[in-house]
Structures are given as C-alpha cells and as structure tokens.
PDB file of C-alpha atoms in Angstrom:
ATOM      1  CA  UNK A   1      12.297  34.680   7.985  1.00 45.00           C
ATOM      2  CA  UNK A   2      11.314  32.090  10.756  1.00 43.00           C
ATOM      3  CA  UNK A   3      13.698  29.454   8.913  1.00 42.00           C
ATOM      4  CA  UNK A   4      16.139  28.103  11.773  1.00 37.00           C
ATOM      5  CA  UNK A   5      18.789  26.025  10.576  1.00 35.00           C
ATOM      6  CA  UNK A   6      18.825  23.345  14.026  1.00 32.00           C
ATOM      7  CA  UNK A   7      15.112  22.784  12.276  1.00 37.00           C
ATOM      8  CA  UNK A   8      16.880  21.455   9.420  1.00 39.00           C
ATOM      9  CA  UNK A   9      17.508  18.334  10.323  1.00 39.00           C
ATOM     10  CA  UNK A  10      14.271  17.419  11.519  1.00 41.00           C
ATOM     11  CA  UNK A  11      12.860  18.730   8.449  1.00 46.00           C
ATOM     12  CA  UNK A  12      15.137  16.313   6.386  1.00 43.00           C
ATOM     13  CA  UNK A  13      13.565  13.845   8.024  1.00 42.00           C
ATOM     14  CA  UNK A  14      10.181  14.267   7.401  1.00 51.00           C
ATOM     15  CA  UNK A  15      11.650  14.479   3.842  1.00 48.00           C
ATOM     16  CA  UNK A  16      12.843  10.998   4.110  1.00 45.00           C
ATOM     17  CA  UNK A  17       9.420   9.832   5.776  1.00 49.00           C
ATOM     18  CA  UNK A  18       8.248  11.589   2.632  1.00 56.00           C
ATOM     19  CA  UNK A  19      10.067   9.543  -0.211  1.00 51.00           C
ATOM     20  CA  UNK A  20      11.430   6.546   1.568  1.00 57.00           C
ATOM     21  CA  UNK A  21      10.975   2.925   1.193  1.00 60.00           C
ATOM     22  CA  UNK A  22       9.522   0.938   4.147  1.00 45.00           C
ATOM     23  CA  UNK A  23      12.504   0.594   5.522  1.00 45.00           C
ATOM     24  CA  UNK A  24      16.580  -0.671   4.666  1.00 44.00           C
ATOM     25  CA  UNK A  25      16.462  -3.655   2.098  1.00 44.00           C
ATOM     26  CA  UNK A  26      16.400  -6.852   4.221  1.00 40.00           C
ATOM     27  CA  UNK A  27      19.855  -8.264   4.451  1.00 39.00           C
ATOM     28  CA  UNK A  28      21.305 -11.566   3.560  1.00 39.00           C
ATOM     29  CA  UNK A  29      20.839 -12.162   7.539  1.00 40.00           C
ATOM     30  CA  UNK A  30      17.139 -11.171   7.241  1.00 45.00           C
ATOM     31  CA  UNK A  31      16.350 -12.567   3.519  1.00 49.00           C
ATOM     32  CA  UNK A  32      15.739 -15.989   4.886  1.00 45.00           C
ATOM     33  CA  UNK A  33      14.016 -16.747   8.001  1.00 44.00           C
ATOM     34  CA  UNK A  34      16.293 -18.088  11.321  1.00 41.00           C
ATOM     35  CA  UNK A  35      13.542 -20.025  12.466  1.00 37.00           C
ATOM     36  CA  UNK A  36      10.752 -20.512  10.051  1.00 44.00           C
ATOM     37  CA  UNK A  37       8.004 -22.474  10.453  1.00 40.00           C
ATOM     38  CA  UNK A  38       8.224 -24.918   6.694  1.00 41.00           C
ATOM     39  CA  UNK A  39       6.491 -22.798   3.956  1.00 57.00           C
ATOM     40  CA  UNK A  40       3.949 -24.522   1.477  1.00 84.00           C
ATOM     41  CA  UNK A  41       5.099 -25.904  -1.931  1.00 88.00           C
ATOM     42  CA  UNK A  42       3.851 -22.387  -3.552  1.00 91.00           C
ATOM     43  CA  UNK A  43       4.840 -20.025  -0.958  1.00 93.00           C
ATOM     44  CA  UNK A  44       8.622 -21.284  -1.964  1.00 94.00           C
ATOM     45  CA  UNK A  45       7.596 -21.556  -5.482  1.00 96.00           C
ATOM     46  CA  UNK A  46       6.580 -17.367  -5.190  1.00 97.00           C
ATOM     47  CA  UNK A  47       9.758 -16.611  -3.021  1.00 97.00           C
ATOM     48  CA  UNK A  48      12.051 -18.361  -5.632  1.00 97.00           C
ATOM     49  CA  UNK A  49      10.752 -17.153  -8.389  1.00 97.00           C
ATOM     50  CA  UNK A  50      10.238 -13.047  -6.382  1.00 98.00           C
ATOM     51  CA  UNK A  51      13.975 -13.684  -5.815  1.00 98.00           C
ATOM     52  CA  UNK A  52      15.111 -14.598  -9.017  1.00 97.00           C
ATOM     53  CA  UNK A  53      13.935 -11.316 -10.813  1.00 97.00           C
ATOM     54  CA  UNK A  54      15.304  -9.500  -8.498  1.00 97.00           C
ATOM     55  CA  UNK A  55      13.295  -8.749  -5.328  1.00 98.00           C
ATOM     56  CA  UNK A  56      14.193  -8.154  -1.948  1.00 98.00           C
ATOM     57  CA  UNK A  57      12.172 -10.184   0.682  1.00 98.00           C
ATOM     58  CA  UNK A  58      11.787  -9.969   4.544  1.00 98.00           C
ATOM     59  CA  UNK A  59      10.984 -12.570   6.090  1.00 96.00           C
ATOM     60  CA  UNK A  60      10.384 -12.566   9.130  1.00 93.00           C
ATOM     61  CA  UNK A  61      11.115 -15.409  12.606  1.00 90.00           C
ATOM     62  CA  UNK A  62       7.789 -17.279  11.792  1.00 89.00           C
ATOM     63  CA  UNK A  63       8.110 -17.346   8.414  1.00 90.00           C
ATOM     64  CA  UNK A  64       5.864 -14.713   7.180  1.00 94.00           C
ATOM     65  CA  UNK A  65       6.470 -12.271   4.275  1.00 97.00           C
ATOM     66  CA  UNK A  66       6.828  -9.361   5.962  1.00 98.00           C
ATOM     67  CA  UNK A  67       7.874  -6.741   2.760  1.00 98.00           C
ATOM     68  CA  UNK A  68       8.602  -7.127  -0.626  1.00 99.00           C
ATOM     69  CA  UNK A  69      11.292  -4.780  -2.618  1.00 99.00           C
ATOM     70  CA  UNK A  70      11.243  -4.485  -6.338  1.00 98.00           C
ATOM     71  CA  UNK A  71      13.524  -1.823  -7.790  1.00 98.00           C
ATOM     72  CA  UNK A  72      14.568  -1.781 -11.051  1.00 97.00           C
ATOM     73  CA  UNK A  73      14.247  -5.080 -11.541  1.00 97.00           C
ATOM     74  CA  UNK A  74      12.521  -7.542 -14.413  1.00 93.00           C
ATOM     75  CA  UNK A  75       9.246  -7.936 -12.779  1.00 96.00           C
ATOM     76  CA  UNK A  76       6.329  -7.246 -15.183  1.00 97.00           C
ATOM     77  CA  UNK A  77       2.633  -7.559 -14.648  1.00 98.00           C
ATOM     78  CA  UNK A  78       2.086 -10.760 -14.405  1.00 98.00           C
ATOM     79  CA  UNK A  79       5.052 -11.781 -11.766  1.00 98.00           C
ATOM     80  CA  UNK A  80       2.822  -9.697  -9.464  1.00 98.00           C
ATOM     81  CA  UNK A  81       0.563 -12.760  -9.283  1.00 98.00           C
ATOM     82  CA  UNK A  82       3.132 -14.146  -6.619  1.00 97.00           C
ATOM     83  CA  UNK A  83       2.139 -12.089  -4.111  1.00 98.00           C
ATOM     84  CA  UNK A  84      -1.263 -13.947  -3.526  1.00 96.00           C
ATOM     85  CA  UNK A  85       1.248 -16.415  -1.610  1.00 96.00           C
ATOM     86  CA  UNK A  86       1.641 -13.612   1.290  1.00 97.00           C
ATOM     87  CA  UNK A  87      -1.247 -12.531   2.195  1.00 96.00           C
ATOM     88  CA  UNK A  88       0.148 -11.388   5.596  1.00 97.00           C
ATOM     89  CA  UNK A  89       2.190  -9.058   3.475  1.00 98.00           C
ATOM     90  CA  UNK A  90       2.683  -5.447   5.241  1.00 98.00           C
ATOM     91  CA  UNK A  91       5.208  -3.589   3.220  1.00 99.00           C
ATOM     92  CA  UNK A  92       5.388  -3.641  -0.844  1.00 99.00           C
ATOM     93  CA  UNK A  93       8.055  -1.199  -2.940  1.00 99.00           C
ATOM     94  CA  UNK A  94       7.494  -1.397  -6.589  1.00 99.00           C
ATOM     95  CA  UNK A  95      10.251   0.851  -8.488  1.00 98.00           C
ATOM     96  CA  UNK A  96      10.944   1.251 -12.266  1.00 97.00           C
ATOM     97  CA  UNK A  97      10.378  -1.505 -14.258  1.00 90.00           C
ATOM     98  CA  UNK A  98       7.220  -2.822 -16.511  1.00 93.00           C
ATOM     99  CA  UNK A  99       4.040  -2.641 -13.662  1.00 98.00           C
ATOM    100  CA  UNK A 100       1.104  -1.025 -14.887  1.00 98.00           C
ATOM    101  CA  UNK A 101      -2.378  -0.975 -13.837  1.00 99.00           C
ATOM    102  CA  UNK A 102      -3.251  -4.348 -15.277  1.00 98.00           C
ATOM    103  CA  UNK A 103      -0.581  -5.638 -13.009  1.00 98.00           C
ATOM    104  CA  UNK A 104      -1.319  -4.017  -9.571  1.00 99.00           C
ATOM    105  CA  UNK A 105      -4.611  -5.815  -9.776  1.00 98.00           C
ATOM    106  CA  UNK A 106      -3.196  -8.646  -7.950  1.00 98.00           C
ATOM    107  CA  UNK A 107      -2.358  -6.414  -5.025  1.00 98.00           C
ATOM    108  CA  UNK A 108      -6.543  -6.494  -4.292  1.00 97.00           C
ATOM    109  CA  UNK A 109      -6.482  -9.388  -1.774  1.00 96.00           C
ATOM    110  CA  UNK A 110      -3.264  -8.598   0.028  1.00 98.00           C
ATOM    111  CA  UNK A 111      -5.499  -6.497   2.863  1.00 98.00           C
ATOM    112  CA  UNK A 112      -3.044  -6.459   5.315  1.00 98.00           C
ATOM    113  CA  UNK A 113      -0.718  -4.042   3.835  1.00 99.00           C
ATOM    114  CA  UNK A 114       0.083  -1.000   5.222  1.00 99.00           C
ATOM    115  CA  UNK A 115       2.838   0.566   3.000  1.00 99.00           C
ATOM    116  CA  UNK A 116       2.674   0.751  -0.941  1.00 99.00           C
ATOM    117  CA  UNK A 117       5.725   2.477  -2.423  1.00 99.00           C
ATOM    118  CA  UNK A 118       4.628   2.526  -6.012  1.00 99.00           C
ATOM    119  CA  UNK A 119       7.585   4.987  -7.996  1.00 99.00           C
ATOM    120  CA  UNK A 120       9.077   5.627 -11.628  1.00 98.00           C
ATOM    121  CA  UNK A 121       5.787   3.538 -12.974  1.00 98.00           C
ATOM    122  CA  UNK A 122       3.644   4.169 -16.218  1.00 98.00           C
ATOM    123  CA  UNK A 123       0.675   3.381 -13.989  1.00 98.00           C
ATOM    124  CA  UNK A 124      -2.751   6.026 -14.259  1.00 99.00           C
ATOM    125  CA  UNK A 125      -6.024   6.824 -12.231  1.00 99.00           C
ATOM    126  CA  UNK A 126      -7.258   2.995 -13.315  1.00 98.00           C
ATOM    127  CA  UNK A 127      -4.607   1.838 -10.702  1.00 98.00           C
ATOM    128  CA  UNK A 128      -6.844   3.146  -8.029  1.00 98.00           C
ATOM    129  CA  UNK A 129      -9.219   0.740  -8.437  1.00 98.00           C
ATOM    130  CA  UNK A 130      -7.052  -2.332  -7.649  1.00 98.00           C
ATOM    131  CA  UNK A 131      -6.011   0.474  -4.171  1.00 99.00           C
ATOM    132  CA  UNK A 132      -9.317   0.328  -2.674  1.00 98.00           C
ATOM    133  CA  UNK A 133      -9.806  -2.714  -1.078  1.00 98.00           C
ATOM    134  CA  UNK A 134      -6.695  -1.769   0.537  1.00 99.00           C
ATOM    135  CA  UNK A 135      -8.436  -0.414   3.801  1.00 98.00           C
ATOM    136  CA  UNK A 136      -5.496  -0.855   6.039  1.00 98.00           C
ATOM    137  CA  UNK A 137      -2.983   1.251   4.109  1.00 99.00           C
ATOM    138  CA  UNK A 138      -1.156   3.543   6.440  1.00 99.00           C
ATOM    139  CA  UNK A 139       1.844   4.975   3.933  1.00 99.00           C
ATOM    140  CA  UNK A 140       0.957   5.235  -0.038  1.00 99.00           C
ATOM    141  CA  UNK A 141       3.042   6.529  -2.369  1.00 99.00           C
ATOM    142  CA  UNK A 142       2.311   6.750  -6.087  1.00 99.00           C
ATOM    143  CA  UNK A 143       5.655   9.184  -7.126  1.00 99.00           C
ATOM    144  CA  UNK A 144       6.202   9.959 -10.778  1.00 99.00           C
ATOM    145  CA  UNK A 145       3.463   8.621 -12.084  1.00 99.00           C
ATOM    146  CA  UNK A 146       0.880   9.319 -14.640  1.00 99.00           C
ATOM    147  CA  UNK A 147      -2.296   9.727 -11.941  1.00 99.00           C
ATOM    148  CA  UNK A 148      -4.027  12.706 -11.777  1.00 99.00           C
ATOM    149  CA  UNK A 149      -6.228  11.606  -8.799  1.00 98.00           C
ATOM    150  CA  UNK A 150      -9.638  12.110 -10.285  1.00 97.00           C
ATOM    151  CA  UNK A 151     -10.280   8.762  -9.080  1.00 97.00           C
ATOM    152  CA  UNK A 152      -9.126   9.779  -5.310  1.00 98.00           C
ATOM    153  CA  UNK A 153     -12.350   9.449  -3.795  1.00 97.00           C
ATOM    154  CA  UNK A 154     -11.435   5.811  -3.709  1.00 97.00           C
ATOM    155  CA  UNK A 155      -9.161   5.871  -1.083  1.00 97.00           C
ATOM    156  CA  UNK A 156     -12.191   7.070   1.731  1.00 96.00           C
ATOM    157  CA  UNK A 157     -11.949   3.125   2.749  1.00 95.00           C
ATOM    158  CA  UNK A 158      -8.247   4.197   4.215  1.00 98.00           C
ATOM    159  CA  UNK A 159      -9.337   5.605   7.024  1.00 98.00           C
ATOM    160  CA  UNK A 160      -5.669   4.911   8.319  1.00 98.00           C
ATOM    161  CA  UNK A 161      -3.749   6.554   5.845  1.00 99.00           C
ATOM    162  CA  UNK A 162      -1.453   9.001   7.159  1.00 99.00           C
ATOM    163  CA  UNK A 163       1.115   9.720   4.317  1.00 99.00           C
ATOM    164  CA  UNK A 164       0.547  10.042   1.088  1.00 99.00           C
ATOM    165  CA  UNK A 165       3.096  10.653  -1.232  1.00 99.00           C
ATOM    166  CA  UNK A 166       2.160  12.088  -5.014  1.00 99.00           C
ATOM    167  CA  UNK A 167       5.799  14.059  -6.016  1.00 99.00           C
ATOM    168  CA  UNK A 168       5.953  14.579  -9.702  1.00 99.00           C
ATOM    169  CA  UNK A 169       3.074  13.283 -10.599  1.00 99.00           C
ATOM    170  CA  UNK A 170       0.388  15.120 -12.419  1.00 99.00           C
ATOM    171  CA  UNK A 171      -2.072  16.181  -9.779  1.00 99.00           C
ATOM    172  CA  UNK A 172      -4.114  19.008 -10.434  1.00 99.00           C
ATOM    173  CA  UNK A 173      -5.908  21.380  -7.893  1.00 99.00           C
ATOM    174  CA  UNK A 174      -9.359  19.689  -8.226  1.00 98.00           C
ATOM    175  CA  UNK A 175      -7.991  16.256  -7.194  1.00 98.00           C
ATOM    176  CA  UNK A 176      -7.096  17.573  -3.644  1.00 98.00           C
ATOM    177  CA  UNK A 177     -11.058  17.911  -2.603  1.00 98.00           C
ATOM    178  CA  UNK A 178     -11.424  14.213  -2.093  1.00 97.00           C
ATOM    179  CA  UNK A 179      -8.244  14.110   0.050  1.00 98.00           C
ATOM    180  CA  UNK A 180     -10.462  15.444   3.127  1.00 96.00           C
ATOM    181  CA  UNK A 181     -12.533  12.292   3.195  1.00 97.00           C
ATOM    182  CA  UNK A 182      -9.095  10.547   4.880  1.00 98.00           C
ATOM    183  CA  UNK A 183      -9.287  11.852   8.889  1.00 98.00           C
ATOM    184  CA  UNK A 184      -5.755  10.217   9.122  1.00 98.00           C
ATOM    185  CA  UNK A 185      -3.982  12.215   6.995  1.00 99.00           C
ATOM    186  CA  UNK A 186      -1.119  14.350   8.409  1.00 99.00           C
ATOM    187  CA  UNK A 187       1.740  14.112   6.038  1.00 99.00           C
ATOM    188  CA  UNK A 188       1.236  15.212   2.252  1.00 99.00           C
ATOM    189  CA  UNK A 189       4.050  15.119  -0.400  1.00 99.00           C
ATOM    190  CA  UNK A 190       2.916  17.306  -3.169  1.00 99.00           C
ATOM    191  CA  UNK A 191       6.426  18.243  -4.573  1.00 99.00           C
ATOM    192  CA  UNK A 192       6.621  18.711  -8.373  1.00 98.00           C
ATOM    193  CA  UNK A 193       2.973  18.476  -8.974  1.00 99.00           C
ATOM    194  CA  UNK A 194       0.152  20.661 -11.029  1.00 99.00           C
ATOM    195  CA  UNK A 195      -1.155  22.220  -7.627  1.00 99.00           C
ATOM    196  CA  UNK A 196      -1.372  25.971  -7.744  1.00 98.00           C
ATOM    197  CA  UNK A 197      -1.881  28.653  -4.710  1.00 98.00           C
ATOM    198  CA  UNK A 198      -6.145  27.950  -5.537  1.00 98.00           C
ATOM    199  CA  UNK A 199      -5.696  24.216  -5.205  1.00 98.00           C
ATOM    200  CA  UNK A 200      -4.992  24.669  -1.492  1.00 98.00           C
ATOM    201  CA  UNK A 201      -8.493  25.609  -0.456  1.00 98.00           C
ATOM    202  CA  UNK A 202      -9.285  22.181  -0.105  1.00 98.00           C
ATOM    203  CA  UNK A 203      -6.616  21.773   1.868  1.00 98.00           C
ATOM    204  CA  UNK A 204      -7.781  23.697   4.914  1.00 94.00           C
ATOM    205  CA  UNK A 205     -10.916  21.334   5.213  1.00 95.00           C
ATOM    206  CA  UNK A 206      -7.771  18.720   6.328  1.00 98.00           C
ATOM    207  CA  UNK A 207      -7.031  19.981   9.967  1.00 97.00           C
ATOM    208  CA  UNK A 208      -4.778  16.867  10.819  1.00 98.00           C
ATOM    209  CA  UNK A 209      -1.804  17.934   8.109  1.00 99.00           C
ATOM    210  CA  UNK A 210       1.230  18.190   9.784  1.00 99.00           C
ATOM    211  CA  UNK A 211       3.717  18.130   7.132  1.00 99.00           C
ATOM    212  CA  UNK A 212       3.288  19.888   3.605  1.00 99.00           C
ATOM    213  CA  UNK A 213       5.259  19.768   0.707  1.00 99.00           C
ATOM    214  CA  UNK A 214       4.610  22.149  -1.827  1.00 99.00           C
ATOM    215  CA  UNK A 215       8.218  22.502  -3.345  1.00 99.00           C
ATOM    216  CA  UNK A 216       7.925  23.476  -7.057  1.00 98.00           C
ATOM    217  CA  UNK A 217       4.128  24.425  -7.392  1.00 98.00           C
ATOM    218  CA  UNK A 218       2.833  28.280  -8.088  1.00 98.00           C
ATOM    219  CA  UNK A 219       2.058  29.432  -4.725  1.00 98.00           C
ATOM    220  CA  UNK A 220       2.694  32.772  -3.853  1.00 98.00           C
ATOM    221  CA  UNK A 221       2.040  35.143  -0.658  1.00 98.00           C
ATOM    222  CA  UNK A 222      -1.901  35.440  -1.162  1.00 98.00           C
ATOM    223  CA  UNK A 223      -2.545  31.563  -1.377  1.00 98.00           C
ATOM    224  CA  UNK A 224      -0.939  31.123   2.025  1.00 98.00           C
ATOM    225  CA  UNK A 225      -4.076  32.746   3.717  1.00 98.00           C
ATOM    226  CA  UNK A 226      -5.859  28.882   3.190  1.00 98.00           C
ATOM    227  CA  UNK A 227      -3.527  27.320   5.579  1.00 98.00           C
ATOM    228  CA  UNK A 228      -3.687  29.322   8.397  1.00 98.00           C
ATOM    229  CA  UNK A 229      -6.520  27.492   9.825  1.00 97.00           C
ATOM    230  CA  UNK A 230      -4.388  24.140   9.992  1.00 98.00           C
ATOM    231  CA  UNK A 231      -2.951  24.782  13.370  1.00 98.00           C
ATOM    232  CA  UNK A 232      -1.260  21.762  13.619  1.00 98.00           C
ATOM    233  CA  UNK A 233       0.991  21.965  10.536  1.00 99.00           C
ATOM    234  CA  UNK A 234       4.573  21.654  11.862  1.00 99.00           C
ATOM    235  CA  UNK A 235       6.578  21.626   8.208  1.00 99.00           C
ATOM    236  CA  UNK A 236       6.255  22.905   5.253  1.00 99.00           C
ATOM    237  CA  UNK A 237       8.167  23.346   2.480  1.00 99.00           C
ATOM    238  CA  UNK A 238       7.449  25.866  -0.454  1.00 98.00           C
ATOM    239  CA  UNK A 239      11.323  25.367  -2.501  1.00 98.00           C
ATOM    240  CA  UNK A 240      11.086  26.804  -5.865  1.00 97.00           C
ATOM    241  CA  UNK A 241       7.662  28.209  -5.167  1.00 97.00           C
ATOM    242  CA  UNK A 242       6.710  32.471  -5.372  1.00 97.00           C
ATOM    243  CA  UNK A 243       6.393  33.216  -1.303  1.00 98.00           C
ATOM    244  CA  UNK A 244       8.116  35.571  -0.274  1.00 98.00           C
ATOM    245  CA  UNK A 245       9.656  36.627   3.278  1.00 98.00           C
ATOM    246  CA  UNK A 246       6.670  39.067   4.170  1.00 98.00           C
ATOM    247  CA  UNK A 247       4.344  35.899   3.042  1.00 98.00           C
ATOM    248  CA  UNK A 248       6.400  33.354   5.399  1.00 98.00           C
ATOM    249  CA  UNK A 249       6.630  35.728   8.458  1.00 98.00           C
ATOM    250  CA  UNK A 250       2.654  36.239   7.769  1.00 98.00           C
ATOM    251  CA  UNK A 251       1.547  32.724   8.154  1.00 98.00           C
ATOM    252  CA  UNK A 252       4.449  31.402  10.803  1.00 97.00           C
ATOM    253  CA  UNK A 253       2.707  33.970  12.900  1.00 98.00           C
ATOM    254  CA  UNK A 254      -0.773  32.562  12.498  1.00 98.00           C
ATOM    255  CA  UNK A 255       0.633  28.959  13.021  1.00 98.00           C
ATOM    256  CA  UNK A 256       2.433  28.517  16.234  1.00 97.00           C
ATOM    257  CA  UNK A 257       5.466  25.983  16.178  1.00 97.00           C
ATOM    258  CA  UNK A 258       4.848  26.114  12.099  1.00 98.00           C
ATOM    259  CA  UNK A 259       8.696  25.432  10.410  1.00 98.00           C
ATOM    260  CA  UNK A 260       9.210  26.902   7.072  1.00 98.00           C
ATOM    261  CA  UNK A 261      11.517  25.826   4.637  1.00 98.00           C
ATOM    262  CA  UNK A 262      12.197  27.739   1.638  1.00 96.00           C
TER     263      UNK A 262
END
C-alpha cells in the first residue's frame, strides 16, 4: 500500500474542506459590525428577525452581510425571503430544519454568493433551478439530500465552482456526465452516494479533480483503470469501498504524488 500515515493529516483536511461550513460561526465580537455604516429600516428589520430564529450573521466593518448560518434552527421557507436584504451576501449555511425547494427560491437574486452549504434538507432536483443564476458559486454543497442530479446540467453557468459536495445523497452514475461541463472543478465529495465503479467513466473527462471521495460506493480494482488519466488527483479516498492493495498500488503508480486512503 502507498498509504503514509504523515499524509494523514493533510488528507483530514481536505475532508474538512469537504464537509465544512464557510468558516467558524461569527462571534459575539463579529455578530455586529464595529464600525458600520447605518443599515436601512429593512436591512435591520431582516437581521432582527434572521437573529431571532436562530441564525448566525457576519457582518462585516462596513456593514455588509458577509455569511449567514442557519443550523437547526426554526427557519422555514418563507423566512428565506430576508435574504433579499443582502444582496452582497457571500457565504450561506442552511442545516436541518423546514427549507425545501419552494424556499431556496429566494436565494435567485443573491448573485454574489460564493458558498452554499445546503445539509440534512428534504430539498430534490427542483432546487436546482433556484441554483442557476448562481454563476459565482465557488463551494456548493447539497449533503443528505434527496437530489439525484438529473438536473446537474444546470450548474454549467458556475464556471467557478471548485467543490462540490453531494455525501449521502442519492446520486446515481448517470448524473456525473454533466459534472464535466464545470472546468473549475477539483474537489468532489461523493461519500455515501449511488455511484458505482461504471459511474466513474465520466469522471476521467474532468482532468482538474484533485480530491475524490468515493468512501462507501461499489468500486472495486477494475473501475480504478478510469482515473488513471486524471494526473492531477492528489487524494482520494475509497473507505468502505471493494479495492484492494494490488488495485491501490496499480493506480498510485499511474498517478504520481496520488495519496490513497483506504
């Protein structure tokens, strides 16, 4: 095996990159601006009434909205129409609770967003609609959910998407042909998901992957032979999955600097 364990930690990190938020919850320091310019009547309105179901807000020295945390809390579809009052908004975590797709449709004008942490939410494929005017995402994660990405050639607008995050949700092998339209793309959480060792033939049309995590899907030695043309994959992770040492030896020798984690 070509497993070292100094290559853990770095590994655990692009497992954190993977999963994580947008960053630590603001703190009471950061939750109110130090030097805000005055905010409008309903940009105060929107804060109070984010804050009061239980959001965490950033805000930054000028007074902008710089992320919004939600997790676990009482927001519900129609809270989400607060947003509109940030529409410099760059960072929005959405955990648990009562979103679904009706909801997210008031996430269409905040275009300057570049991280979407959408987890633990009963939203499906119609969500992806309400996504794609969302050109400027850089980090999306839709993590046990119900989308099966059938509706994934809406994200080609996000041409500077470079994670995207789909653990435990139900993504089959088909869905991962549109994922090539995003030239972006280098780190791919596929963890707990309905992709098999054929799904990753569209995977090699996606030569900017970097990280890979396949933890928990049928993949065995064979199915490795469609990543060996992605010479710039650095991690990946195949947990739980049927590779063997022969099969890891096989492709870390086709892929130079390739870490595998088993």
């Amino acid at each position: 095996m070509k497993t070292f364990g100094y290559l853990l930690p770095l590994g655990a990190f692009a497992l954190l990159l993977l999963a994580a938020p947008a960053g630590p919850h603001a703190s009471d320091e950061t939750d109110e601006p130090k030097s805000a310019a005055p905010a409008s009547e309903d940009r105060q309105a929107a804060m109070a009434a984010l804050r009061r179901l239980g959001a965490r807000l950033e805000v930054g020295e000028s007074g902008a909205v710089q992320s919004v945390s939600a997790v676990n809390t009482k927001i519900a579809d129609a809270d989400l129409a607060h947003l509109a009052a940030f529409p410099e908004l760059e960072s929005l975590e959405i955990v648990g609770g009562r979103v679904t797709d009706a909801g997210l449709a008031h996430l269409q004008r905040l275009t300057e967003l570049r991280r979407l942490y959408l987890r633990d939410l009963p939203v499906t494929d119609a969500c992806l609609e309400h996504l794609e005017p969302l050109a400027r995402l850089e980090v999306l994660v839709l993590s046990n959910t119900q989308v099966t990405g059938k509706e994934f050639a809406r994200l080609a607008k996000m041409k500077q998407l470079c994670v995207l995050n789909l653990t435990n949700s139900p993504i089959p092998d088909a869905s991962l042909v549109h994922l090539r339209r995003l030239p972006s793309l280098n780190t791919l959480g596929l963890q707990g998901t309905k992709v098999t060792g054929a799904g990753l033939i569209h995977l090699k049309r996606i030569p900017t992957l970097r990280v890979l995590n396949l933890n928990g899907c049928r993949i065995a030695d064979p199915d490795l032979v469609h990543l060996q043309g992605l010479t710039e994959l650095r991690m990946l992770y195949l947990k739980d999955s049927q590779v063997t040492d022969a099969g890891e030896e096989k492709l870390s020798d086709a892929i130079s600097g390739l870490s595998i984690y088993r």
